Each structure stands twice: as structure tokens, then as C-alpha cells.
Amino acid sequence: MGVTIYDIAEQADVSIATVSRVFNGHPRVSRDTRTRVLAVADALGYQPHVSARSLARRRTQLLSAVIPFMANYFFVEVLQGLQDRLAQSEFDLLVYTSNALDDVDVQLARAVQRGRAAGVIVFSMPLPEARARRLQDSRQPVVLVDCVHPEFDSISVNNELGGYLAVRHCVDQGHERIGLLMANPESIPARQRRQGYERALREAGLPLCEDLVVFSSSDYEDGYSEHDGYEGMQALLAAGAPPTAVFAVSDLQALGALRALREAGLRAPDDIALVGFDDIVVSEYVGLTTLRQPMRKMGELAVEKFLRRLHHPEHPISHTVFTPQLIVRRTCGGEQAVEAR
């Protein structure tokens, strides 16, 4: 494989965006940086060709997205916003996905492979030191969605507040035994939502009953699935004293919980009230009380942050945290929207 602008960026210790600016005569490059980049290009024997010029001018650029669970409605909605914004640019989207977090590193390695894309958007995954270092070493603009790291631009939702609002609403409805349907305990958003659940119980002076918390050990979709919600609700119903309300950390789990209630001859909220998290499209049709995330907006903003990082690599790292909105429907309360505080 011939010398690419990625090789030049690595040797000159600059971003690929800076190399692109040098070759296109962009005025926002210092004389010293321009001289260094051109010297490295000459030393490496770089010869621009048609596709390289097209890449430098962003006429045929790719943006990579690494997504753990493509079938999850949350990611589908965020991707829609991402694609809507990309349609206004000259970038195409290349998606890498897996069905389990254990497989993510393989997809991440492919996404950051030198010369494959101009940047990468990483969805909902823990970033231990080795994984973060791999992203840094790629010298590509990186944007995180639904996860946070101090070295990268990020977009997330205040999950702890969302869990708190869900359970506080149950308390306001008069419930004292409130169950929790968790996803995989390794999932950071799920852990944060559980923290909100526990804070609301403490503030209300209610005990934390371990028998009312059901964890998913499923690798599939990290436990954010209808099947996990279905089995979790069955476990809660089998408890000696079932809860009168349940908070599921995702709408998909809440949908599975509704099926378990129906099969048991029970209804929400008459027998057990139910609150989810996400506000996916189907939630409105089943009357699910839930916490709304601005999923499409998150996708649009991810592209905005990528473009800004590409053109202004010196810009300070930014972290955007959205506040979830409690949407009250018939499974726990009346039909109304309540703004989060």
C-alpha cells in the first residue's frame, strides 16, 4: 500500500485534517506546521493521486460508527439522526456492529484502521485504557455517544437523573415496593440508572430490597431486550411479596415485562405499575410511561461534533449531557408529559 495522508500525519505528529489543509492551501495552517508536513511528505515520497486529492477535499469521505447492538431501537433512532445530518455533508456512513460487548474490540480495530475513514463515532461502550489508547493512536476525530471519556468529545444523557425521576414518579403515585429490571450489570447506563433508583428510594425513606432488583446476565444486546424484561418480570412475580411498581432500565425490557404481566393475568397499572426508559416509537402505542431521550438529536449532534473536530482539531473537548424528560402515560399515572427537573 502506498504512502497516505495518515502516514504523513503520524510522522509529522499532526491530525489528518491538518495534512488535508496543507495540501489544499488552507490559510489556517501555521508556516512551521506547513513546512514540517511538506518535508515529511517529501521524505516519504508521497505522490498525491486522484483518490487522495478527493479524500483531502472531503469529496468521498467515510465516517465510521461502532455500534454494539444494531437491533436495539435506541441505536436505530440515533443512527437516523446521524444519517439525517450526514445527508447535508459530503460524508457517507460505514457501520460496524456486533451482538455482544465482547466482540466490540474486533469491530473497533476495523473502524480505526488507517486510511479507512476520516473519523469514528463510538456508541455505548466502556472505554478502559487500552481501548481509549487505540482511539487516540488512530489520530482520527472521535465522538462518543452514550458513553464518556475525558479525552474525547461526547454526547450522553443524565442516566442517574432519569432513574431518579422514574422512581420518584412511582413514589408520588403512592408506591412503596418498587422493583428494578436491570440490564447487564456491566452496562454503564444501566448502572447509572440503578443509582438514580436507589437515590429516589433513600429520599423517600424506603428500604432497598435486594429481592426486588433483577439483573440480566444475558450477553445478547447487553440485557436490553424484551426477553430479558419478560424473564425479569416473571422473577419479580415469583417473589414472596411482588412489587406494586417496576422501573425497567429500557423500554424494550418494559415491553417484555408487559407480556409477562399479561400472561399472568395482570395489568399495568391496575396490578403493577411500570416505567421504562428511552421512549422508542412503540412505547406511545402501548401507553408506556417512560423517560425520553432525544435520540435523533444525539445523532445529529454527533455529526456536528465530528465536523468541528475535523476542521478545528485545536478546539477544546466538549461533553454534552441531555436531561431526560418524564413522559407519563397509562402504565404509571395519567396521559401527560412532565418536564424533568
mmCIF file of C-alpha atoms in Angstrom:
data_model
loop_
_atom_site.group_PDB
_atom_site.id
_atom_site.type_symbol
_atom_site.label_atom_id
_atom_site.label_comp_id
_atom_site.label_asym_id
_atom_site.label_seq_id
_atom_site.Cartn_x
_atom_site.Cartn_y
_atom_site.Cartn_z
ATOM 1 C CA MET A 1 0.000 0.000 0.000
ATOM 2 C CA GLY A 2 1.384 3.464 -0.947
ATOM 3 C CA VAL A 3 2.043 6.334 1.388
ATOM 4 C CA THR A 4 -1.168 8.015 2.585
ATOM 5 C CA ILE A 5 -2.003 11.234 4.384
ATOM 6 C CA TYR A 6 -2.399 9.096 7.516
ATOM 7 C CA ASP A 7 1.288 8.145 7.306
ATOM 8 C CA ILE A 8 2.215 11.799 6.912
ATOM 9 C CA ALA A 9 0.010 12.797 9.865
ATOM 10 C CA GLU A 10 1.665 10.175 12.064
ATOM 11 C CA GLN A 11 5.227 11.147 11.116
ATOM 12 C CA ALA A 12 4.563 14.888 11.354
ATOM 13 C CA ASP A 13 2.652 14.479 14.624
ATOM 14 C CA VAL A 14 -0.413 16.330 13.332
ATOM 15 C CA SER A 15 -4.017 15.392 12.544
ATOM 16 C CA ILE A 16 -5.159 14.211 9.123
ATOM 17 C CA ALA A 17 -7.272 17.360 8.961
ATOM 18 C CA THR A 18 -4.093 19.445 9.201
ATOM 19 C CA VAL A 19 -2.444 17.422 6.422
ATOM 20 C CA SER A 20 -5.538 17.943 4.303
ATOM 21 C CA ARG A 21 -5.376 21.700 4.888
ATOM 22 C CA VAL A 22 -1.708 21.844 3.915
ATOM 23 C CA PHE A 23 -2.292 20.069 0.606
ATOM 24 C CA ASN A 24 -5.274 22.293 -0.169
ATOM 25 C CA GLY A 25 -3.523 25.555 0.676
ATOM 26 C CA HIS A 26 -5.816 26.322 3.591
ATOM 27 C CA PRO A 27 -4.871 29.601 5.312
ATOM 28 C CA ARG A 28 -5.500 28.230 8.854
ATOM 29 C CA VAL A 29 -2.128 26.432 8.976
ATOM 30 C CA SER A 30 0.973 27.985 10.511
ATOM 31 C CA ARG A 31 4.119 28.342 8.426
ATOM 32 C CA ASP A 32 6.071 25.966 10.687
ATOM 33 C CA THR A 33 3.369 23.271 10.504
ATOM 34 C CA ARG A 34 3.082 23.609 6.728
ATOM 35 C CA THR A 35 6.850 23.306 6.337
ATOM 36 C CA ARG A 36 7.009 20.240 8.597
ATOM 37 C CA VAL A 37 4.153 18.433 6.819
ATOM 38 C CA LEU A 38 5.590 19.093 3.357
ATOM 39 C CA ALA A 39 9.035 17.957 4.491
ATOM 40 C CA VAL A 40 7.606 14.674 5.823
ATOM 41 C CA ALA A 41 5.598 14.170 2.625
ATOM 42 C CA ASP A 42 8.726 14.690 0.552
ATOM 43 C CA ALA A 43 10.792 12.352 2.743
ATOM 44 C CA LEU A 44 8.163 9.614 2.457
ATOM 45 C CA GLY A 45 7.884 10.077 -1.295
ATOM 46 C CA TYR A 46 4.217 10.960 -1.130
ATOM 47 C CA GLN A 47 2.603 11.403 -4.522
ATOM 48 C CA PRO A 48 -0.995 12.683 -4.431
ATOM 49 C CA HIS A 49 -3.335 10.876 -6.799
ATOM 50 C CA VAL A 50 -6.929 11.405 -7.776
ATOM 51 C CA SER A 51 -8.464 9.452 -4.907
ATOM 52 C CA ALA A 52 -6.057 11.045 -2.412
ATOM 53 C CA ARG A 53 -6.984 14.532 -3.568
ATOM 54 C CA SER A 54 -10.639 13.588 -3.336
ATOM 55 C CA LEU A 55 -10.052 12.334 0.220
ATOM 56 C CA ALA A 56 -8.196 15.502 1.215
ATOM 57 C CA ARG A 57 -11.002 17.661 -0.169
ATOM 58 C CA ARG A 58 -13.676 15.536 1.548
ATOM 59 C CA ARG A 59 -15.474 14.692 -1.705
ATOM 60 C CA THR A 60 -15.643 10.981 -0.979
ATOM 61 C CA GLN A 61 -15.164 10.686 2.767
ATOM 62 C CA LEU A 62 -16.365 7.999 5.146
ATOM 63 C CA LEU A 63 -17.370 8.293 8.786
ATOM 64 C CA SER A 64 -17.239 5.065 10.822
ATOM 65 C CA ALA A 65 -19.742 4.191 13.543
ATOM 66 C CA VAL A 66 -19.127 1.353 16.008
ATOM 67 C CA ILE A 67 -22.397 0.096 17.490
ATOM 68 C CA PRO A 68 -22.677 -2.812 19.939
ATOM 69 C CA PHE A 69 -26.254 -3.889 19.183
ATOM 70 C CA MET A 70 -27.680 -2.865 15.825
ATOM 71 C CA ALA A 71 -31.127 -4.316 16.531
ATOM 72 C CA ASN A 72 -31.663 -2.062 19.553
ATOM 73 C CA TYR A 73 -34.266 0.637 18.879
ATOM 74 C CA PHE A 74 -32.169 3.233 20.709
ATOM 75 C CA PHE A 75 -29.313 2.863 18.243
ATOM 76 C CA VAL A 76 -31.665 2.820 15.274
ATOM 77 C CA GLU A 77 -33.109 6.178 16.337
ATOM 78 C CA VAL A 78 -29.689 7.733 16.995
ATOM 79 C CA LEU A 79 -28.432 6.437 13.644
ATOM 80 C CA GLN A 80 -31.393 8.055 11.907
ATOM 81 C CA GLY A 81 -30.415 11.429 13.309
ATOM 82 C CA LEU A 82 -26.809 10.799 12.374
ATOM 83 C CA GLN A 83 -27.738 9.935 8.792
ATOM 84 C CA ASP A 84 -30.076 12.919 8.502
ATOM 85 C CA ARG A 85 -27.200 15.251 9.338
ATOM 86 C CA LEU A 86 -24.682 13.386 7.173
ATOM 87 C CA ALA A 87 -27.024 13.828 4.194
ATOM 88 C CA GLN A 88 -26.227 17.544 4.412
ATOM 89 C CA SER A 89 -22.481 16.853 4.189
ATOM 90 C CA GLU A 90 -20.152 15.058 1.807
ATOM 91 C CA PHE A 91 -19.669 12.080 4.108
ATOM 92 C CA ASP A 92 -21.021 8.560 3.878
ATOM 93 C CA LEU A 93 -21.557 6.264 6.875
ATOM 94 C CA LEU A 94 -19.798 2.959 7.458
ATOM 95 C CA VAL A 95 -21.317 0.957 10.347
ATOM 96 C CA TYR A 96 -19.585 -1.757 12.374
ATOM 97 C CA THR A 97 -21.754 -3.746 14.745
ATOM 98 C CA SER A 98 -21.815 -6.826 16.981
ATOM 99 C CA ASN A 99 -24.268 -8.611 19.242
ATOM 100 C CA ALA A 100 -22.117 -8.563 22.381
ATOM 101 C CA LEU A 101 -19.655 -6.184 24.021
ATOM 102 C CA ASP A 102 -17.023 -8.933 23.930
ATOM 103 C CA ASP A 103 -16.923 -8.631 20.128
ATOM 104 C CA VAL A 104 -16.656 -4.842 20.025
ATOM 105 C CA ASP A 105 -12.859 -4.652 20.003
ATOM 106 C CA VAL A 106 -12.679 -6.511 16.699
ATOM 107 C CA GLN A 107 -15.098 -4.062 15.109
ATOM 108 C CA LEU A 108 -13.329 -1.094 16.696
ATOM 109 C CA ALA A 109 -10.000 -2.207 15.250
ATOM 110 C CA ARG A 110 -11.541 -2.349 11.789
ATOM 111 C CA ALA A 111 -13.188 1.051 12.180
ATOM 112 C CA VAL A 112 -9.972 2.857 13.115
ATOM 113 C CA GLN A 113 -7.836 1.083 10.541
ATOM 114 C CA ARG A 114 -5.659 3.723 8.940
ATOM 115 C CA GLY A 115 -6.988 5.087 5.691
ATOM 116 C CA ARG A 116 -10.450 3.572 6.061
ATOM 117 C CA ALA A 117 -12.403 6.593 7.377
ATOM 118 C CA ALA A 118 -11.944 10.215 8.381
ATOM 119 C CA GLY A 119 -13.359 9.736 11.870
ATOM 120 C CA VAL A 120 -15.230 7.382 14.161
ATOM 121 C CA ILE A 121 -18.328 7.624 16.347
ATOM 122 C CA VAL A 122 -18.374 5.128 19.209
ATOM 123 C CA PHE A 123 -21.666 4.096 20.804
ATOM 124 C CA SER A 124 -22.392 2.865 24.323
ATOM 125 C CA MET A 125 -19.258 1.045 25.356
ATOM 126 C CA PRO A 126 -16.877 1.147 28.301
ATOM 127 C CA LEU A 127 -13.532 2.758 27.457
ATOM 128 C CA PRO A 128 -10.781 1.125 29.501
ATOM 129 C CA GLU A 129 -7.269 2.452 28.984
ATOM 130 C CA ALA A 130 -6.341 0.069 26.162
ATOM 131 C CA ARG A 131 -9.477 0.881 24.170
ATOM 132 C CA ALA A 132 -9.085 4.622 24.685
ATOM 133 C CA ARG A 133 -5.437 4.445 23.660
ATOM 134 C CA ARG A 134 -6.370 2.668 20.443
ATOM 135 C CA LEU A 135 -8.735 5.507 19.587
ATOM 136 C CA GLN A 136 -6.104 8.122 20.433
ATOM 137 C CA ASP A 137 -3.443 6.354 18.383
ATOM 138 C CA SER A 138 -5.695 6.385 15.309
ATOM 139 C CA ARG A 139 -5.327 10.195 15.143
ATOM 140 C CA GLN A 140 -8.893 10.438 13.892
ATOM 141 C CA PRO A 141 -11.638 12.687 15.220
ATOM 142 C CA VAL A 142 -13.563 10.591 17.776
ATOM 143 C CA VAL A 143 -17.044 11.277 19.153
ATOM 144 C CA LEU A 144 -18.634 9.182 21.896
ATOM 145 C CA VAL A 145 -22.396 8.633 22.112
ATOM 146 C CA ASP A 146 -23.963 7.282 25.326
ATOM 147 C CA CYS A 147 -20.540 6.989 26.964
ATOM 148 C CA VAL A 148 -17.970 9.447 28.277
ATOM 149 C CA HIS A 149 -14.178 9.782 28.379
ATOM 150 C CA PRO A 150 -12.239 12.959 29.222
ATOM 151 C CA GLU A 151 -10.104 12.756 26.063
ATOM 152 C CA PHE A 152 -12.955 12.664 23.521
ATOM 153 C CA ASP A 153 -15.981 14.748 22.586
ATOM 154 C CA SER A 154 -19.115 13.073 23.901
ATOM 155 C CA ILE A 155 -22.901 13.129 23.955
ATOM 156 C CA SER A 156 -24.834 11.434 26.722
ATOM 157 C CA VAL A 157 -27.963 11.573 28.839
ATOM 158 C CA ASN A 158 -28.103 12.063 32.604
ATOM 159 C CA ASN A 159 -28.990 8.431 33.308
ATOM 160 C CA GLU A 160 -28.809 8.790 37.066
ATOM 161 C CA LEU A 161 -31.361 11.600 36.972
ATOM 162 C CA GLY A 162 -33.573 9.540 34.678
ATOM 163 C CA GLY A 163 -33.633 6.633 37.101
ATOM 164 C CA TYR A 164 -34.343 9.022 39.942
ATOM 165 C CA LEU A 165 -37.260 10.655 38.097
ATOM 166 C CA ALA A 166 -38.760 7.286 37.206
ATOM 167 C CA VAL A 167 -38.797 6.045 40.789
ATOM 168 C CA ARG A 168 -39.798 9.390 42.287
ATOM 169 C CA HIS A 169 -42.831 9.321 39.998
ATOM 170 C CA CYS A 170 -43.713 5.859 41.307
ATOM 171 C CA VAL A 171 -43.370 7.143 44.859
ATOM 172 C CA ASP A 172 -45.590 10.125 44.033
ATOM 173 C CA GLN A 173 -48.199 7.647 42.818
ATOM 174 C CA GLY A 174 -48.219 6.039 46.264
ATOM 175 C CA HIS A 175 -45.973 3.027 45.627
ATOM 176 C CA GLU A 176 -43.590 1.778 48.312
ATOM 177 C CA ARG A 177 -42.431 -1.595 46.944
ATOM 178 C CA ILE A 178 -40.756 -0.647 43.672
ATOM 179 C CA GLY A 179 -38.875 -3.229 41.635
ATOM 180 C CA LEU A 180 -35.983 -2.717 39.228
ATOM 181 C CA LEU A 181 -35.372 -4.600 35.975
ATOM 182 C CA MET A 182 -31.641 -4.154 35.321
ATOM 183 C CA ALA A 183 -29.711 -4.889 32.143
ATOM 184 C CA ASN A 184 -26.261 -6.477 32.282
ATOM 185 C CA PRO A 185 -24.614 -5.016 35.426
ATOM 186 C CA GLU A 186 -21.500 -4.196 33.335
ATOM 187 C CA SER A 187 -23.530 -1.696 31.302
ATOM 188 C CA ILE A 188 -22.625 1.840 32.415
ATOM 189 C CA PRO A 189 -26.027 3.419 31.547
ATOM 190 C CA ALA A 190 -27.820 0.656 33.451
ATOM 191 C CA ARG A 191 -25.591 1.140 36.495
ATOM 192 C CA GLN A 192 -26.226 4.882 36.452
ATOM 193 C CA ARG A 193 -29.990 4.378 36.193
ATOM 194 C CA ARG A 194 -29.824 2.000 39.155
ATOM 195 C CA GLN A 195 -28.032 4.715 41.145
ATOM 196 C CA GLY A 196 -30.961 7.050 40.440
ATOM 197 C CA TYR A 197 -33.382 4.310 41.532
ATOM 198 C CA GLU A 198 -31.542 3.952 44.825
ATOM 199 C CA ARG A 199 -31.343 7.717 45.413
ATOM 200 C CA ALA A 200 -35.104 8.103 44.972
ATOM 201 C CA LEU A 201 -35.753 5.286 47.457
ATOM 202 C CA ARG A 202 -33.413 6.830 50.024
ATOM 203 C CA GLU A 203 -35.011 10.268 49.702
ATOM 204 C CA ALA A 204 -38.442 8.713 50.173
ATOM 205 C CA GLY A 205 -37.268 6.810 53.249
ATOM 206 C CA LEU A 206 -37.965 3.466 51.569
ATOM 207 C CA PRO A 207 -35.779 0.398 52.060
ATOM 208 C CA LEU A 208 -33.693 -1.047 49.236
ATOM 209 C CA CYS A 209 -34.963 -4.613 48.910
ATOM 210 C CA GLU A 210 -32.460 -6.785 47.032
ATOM 211 C CA ASP A 211 -35.215 -9.262 46.146
ATOM 212 C CA LEU A 212 -36.880 -6.512 44.099
ATOM 213 C CA VAL A 213 -33.804 -5.963 41.885
ATOM 214 C CA VAL A 214 -33.411 -8.395 38.989
ATOM 215 C CA PHE A 215 -30.172 -8.403 36.980
ATOM 216 C CA SER A 216 -29.757 -9.708 33.454
ATOM 217 C CA SER A 217 -26.717 -11.834 32.726
ATOM 218 C CA SER A 218 -27.517 -12.006 29.020
ATOM 219 C CA ASP A 219 -24.783 -11.140 26.510
ATOM 220 C CA TYR A 220 -27.363 -10.527 23.802
ATOM 221 C CA GLU A 221 -27.876 -6.771 23.453
ATOM 222 C CA ASP A 222 -26.261 -6.468 26.897
ATOM 223 C CA GLY A 223 -29.555 -7.393 28.550
ATOM 224 C CA TYR A 224 -31.572 -4.587 26.921
ATOM 225 C CA SER A 225 -34.080 -6.916 25.287
ATOM 226 C CA GLU A 226 -37.740 -7.900 25.510
ATOM 227 C CA HIS A 227 -36.720 -11.410 26.518
ATOM 228 C CA ASP A 228 -34.702 -10.131 29.476
ATOM 229 C CA GLY A 229 -37.593 -7.924 30.571
ATOM 230 C CA TYR A 230 -40.002 -10.828 30.251
ATOM 231 C CA GLU A 231 -37.861 -13.153 32.376
ATOM 232 C CA GLY A 232 -37.106 -10.377 34.858
ATOM 233 C CA MET A 233 -40.787 -9.637 35.461
ATOM 234 C CA GLN A 234 -41.504 -13.332 35.877
ATOM 235 C CA ALA A 235 -38.843 -13.434 38.586
ATOM 236 C CA LEU A 236 -40.373 -10.438 40.359
ATOM 237 C CA LEU A 237 -43.835 -12.010 40.206
ATOM 238 C CA ALA A 238 -42.429 -15.168 41.775
ATOM 239 C CA ALA A 239 -41.063 -13.204 44.760
ATOM 240 C CA GLY A 240 -42.727 -13.693 48.104
ATOM 241 C CA ALA A 241 -44.120 -10.163 48.046
ATOM 242 C CA PRO A 242 -44.140 -8.818 44.451
ATOM 243 C CA PRO A 243 -43.633 -5.093 43.861
ATOM 244 C CA THR A 244 -46.539 -2.746 43.176
ATOM 245 C CA ALA A 245 -44.465 -0.786 40.641
ATOM 246 C CA VAL A 246 -41.444 -1.622 38.464
ATOM 247 C CA PHE A 247 -38.797 0.515 36.776
ATOM 248 C CA ALA A 248 -37.213 -1.124 33.714
ATOM 249 C CA VAL A 249 -33.944 0.466 32.561
ATOM 250 C CA SER A 250 -35.058 0.290 28.917
ATOM 251 C CA ASP A 251 -38.330 0.344 27.017
ATOM 252 C CA LEU A 252 -37.563 -2.987 25.367
ATOM 253 C CA GLN A 253 -37.343 -4.631 28.780
ATOM 254 C CA ALA A 254 -40.562 -2.884 29.782
ATOM 255 C CA LEU A 255 -42.312 -4.337 26.720
ATOM 256 C CA GLY A 256 -41.200 -7.819 27.741
ATOM 257 C CA ALA A 257 -42.408 -7.100 31.282
ATOM 258 C CA LEU A 258 -45.844 -6.141 29.927
ATOM 259 C CA ARG A 259 -46.042 -9.503 28.154
ATOM 260 C CA ALA A 260 -45.195 -11.329 31.378
ATOM 261 C CA LEU A 261 -47.915 -9.397 33.213
ATOM 262 C CA ARG A 262 -50.472 -10.194 30.533
ATOM 263 C CA GLU A 263 -49.650 -13.904 30.605
ATOM 264 C CA ALA A 264 -50.037 -13.856 34.403
ATOM 265 C CA GLY A 265 -53.489 -12.296 34.058
ATOM 266 C CA LEU A 266 -52.282 -8.946 35.416
ATOM 267 C CA ARG A 267 -52.468 -5.395 34.086
ATOM 268 C CA ALA A 268 -50.446 -2.204 34.328
ATOM 269 C CA PRO A 269 -51.067 -0.081 36.319
ATOM 270 C CA ASP A 270 -54.050 -1.803 37.975
ATOM 271 C CA ASP A 271 -51.939 -4.605 39.424
ATOM 272 C CA ILE A 272 -48.340 -3.439 38.887
ATOM 273 C CA ALA A 273 -47.359 -0.033 37.533
ATOM 274 C CA LEU A 274 -44.500 0.121 35.030
ATOM 275 C CA VAL A 275 -41.970 2.748 33.878
ATOM 276 C CA GLY A 276 -39.411 2.339 31.093
ATOM 277 C CA PHE A 277 -36.518 4.361 29.677
ATOM 278 C CA ASP A 278 -35.901 5.643 26.083
ATOM 279 C CA ASP A 279 -39.379 6.458 24.671
ATOM 280 C CA ILE A 280 -38.986 4.441 21.499
ATOM 281 C CA VAL A 281 -41.805 4.763 18.949
ATOM 282 C CA VAL A 282 -43.790 1.730 20.079
ATOM 283 C CA SER A 283 -43.914 2.983 23.678
ATOM 284 C CA GLU A 284 -46.512 5.588 22.807
ATOM 285 C CA TYR A 285 -48.807 2.972 21.277
ATOM 286 C CA VAL A 286 -48.740 0.685 24.323
ATOM 287 C CA GLY A 287 -49.186 3.625 26.718
ATOM 288 C CA LEU A 288 -45.831 3.118 28.456
ATOM 289 C CA THR A 289 -44.714 5.698 30.992
ATOM 290 C CA THR A 290 -41.039 6.291 30.260
ATOM 291 C CA LEU A 291 -38.039 8.614 30.275
ATOM 292 C CA ARG A 292 -37.490 10.229 26.896
ATOM 293 C CA GLN A 293 -34.012 10.506 25.422
ATOM 294 C CA PRO A 294 -33.518 12.919 22.453
ATOM 295 C CA MET A 295 -32.169 10.080 20.336
ATOM 296 C CA ARG A 296 -32.246 11.702 16.895
ATOM 297 C CA LYS A 297 -30.849 14.926 18.286
ATOM 298 C CA MET A 298 -27.979 12.940 19.762
ATOM 299 C CA GLY A 299 -27.162 11.541 16.320
ATOM 300 C CA GLU A 300 -27.291 14.949 14.669
ATOM 301 C CA LEU A 301 -25.069 16.477 17.328
ATOM 302 C CA ALA A 302 -22.558 13.626 16.991
ATOM 303 C CA VAL A 303 -22.007 14.615 13.365
ATOM 304 C CA GLU A 304 -21.725 18.291 14.309
ATOM 305 C CA LYS A 305 -19.030 17.480 16.871
ATOM 306 C CA PHE A 306 -17.180 15.301 14.361
ATOM 307 C CA LEU A 307 -17.154 18.023 11.711
ATOM 308 C CA ARG A 308 -15.981 20.618 14.206
ATOM 309 C CA ARG A 309 -13.183 18.362 15.430
ATOM 310 C CA LEU A 310 -12.156 17.619 11.839
ATOM 311 C CA HIS A 311 -11.897 21.286 10.867
ATOM 312 C CA HIS A 312 -10.773 22.647 14.243
ATOM 313 C CA PRO A 313 -8.654 19.967 15.957
ATOM 314 C CA GLU A 314 -7.451 22.550 18.459
ATOM 315 C CA HIS A 315 -10.969 23.150 19.787
ATOM 316 C CA PRO A 316 -11.454 22.191 23.482
ATOM 317 C CA ILE A 317 -13.039 18.818 24.197
ATOM 318 C CA SER A 318 -16.792 19.186 24.747
ATOM 319 C CA HIS A 319 -19.227 16.984 26.677
ATOM 320 C CA THR A 320 -22.962 17.432 26.068
ATOM 321 C CA VAL A 321 -25.280 15.883 28.670
ATOM 322 C CA PHE A 322 -29.008 15.919 27.914
ATOM 323 C CA THR A 323 -31.676 15.937 30.616
ATOM 324 C CA PRO A 324 -34.245 13.131 30.174
ATOM 325 C CA GLN A 325 -37.938 14.005 30.142
ATOM 326 C CA LEU A 326 -40.520 12.010 32.099
ATOM 327 C CA ILE A 327 -43.391 11.058 29.787
ATOM 328 C CA VAL A 328 -46.375 9.953 31.859
ATOM 329 C CA ARG A 329 -48.784 7.523 30.212
ATOM 330 C CA ARG A 330 -51.283 4.988 31.434
ATOM 331 C CA THR A 331 -48.878 2.262 32.735
ATOM 332 C CA CYS A 332 -47.988 4.562 35.652
ATOM 333 C CA GLY A 333 -50.114 7.687 36.003
ATOM 334 C CA GLY A 334 -52.204 9.679 33.571
ATOM 335 C CA GLU A 335 -51.652 10.769 29.954
ATOM 336 C CA GLN A 336 -49.390 13.796 30.235
ATOM 337 C CA ALA A 337 -45.805 14.945 29.809
ATOM 338 C CA VAL A 338 -43.871 16.083 32.852
ATOM 339 C CA GLU A 339 -40.697 18.095 32.340
ATOM 340 C CA ALA A 340 -37.677 16.744 34.201
ATOM 341 C CA ARG A 341 -36.270 18.979 36.910
#
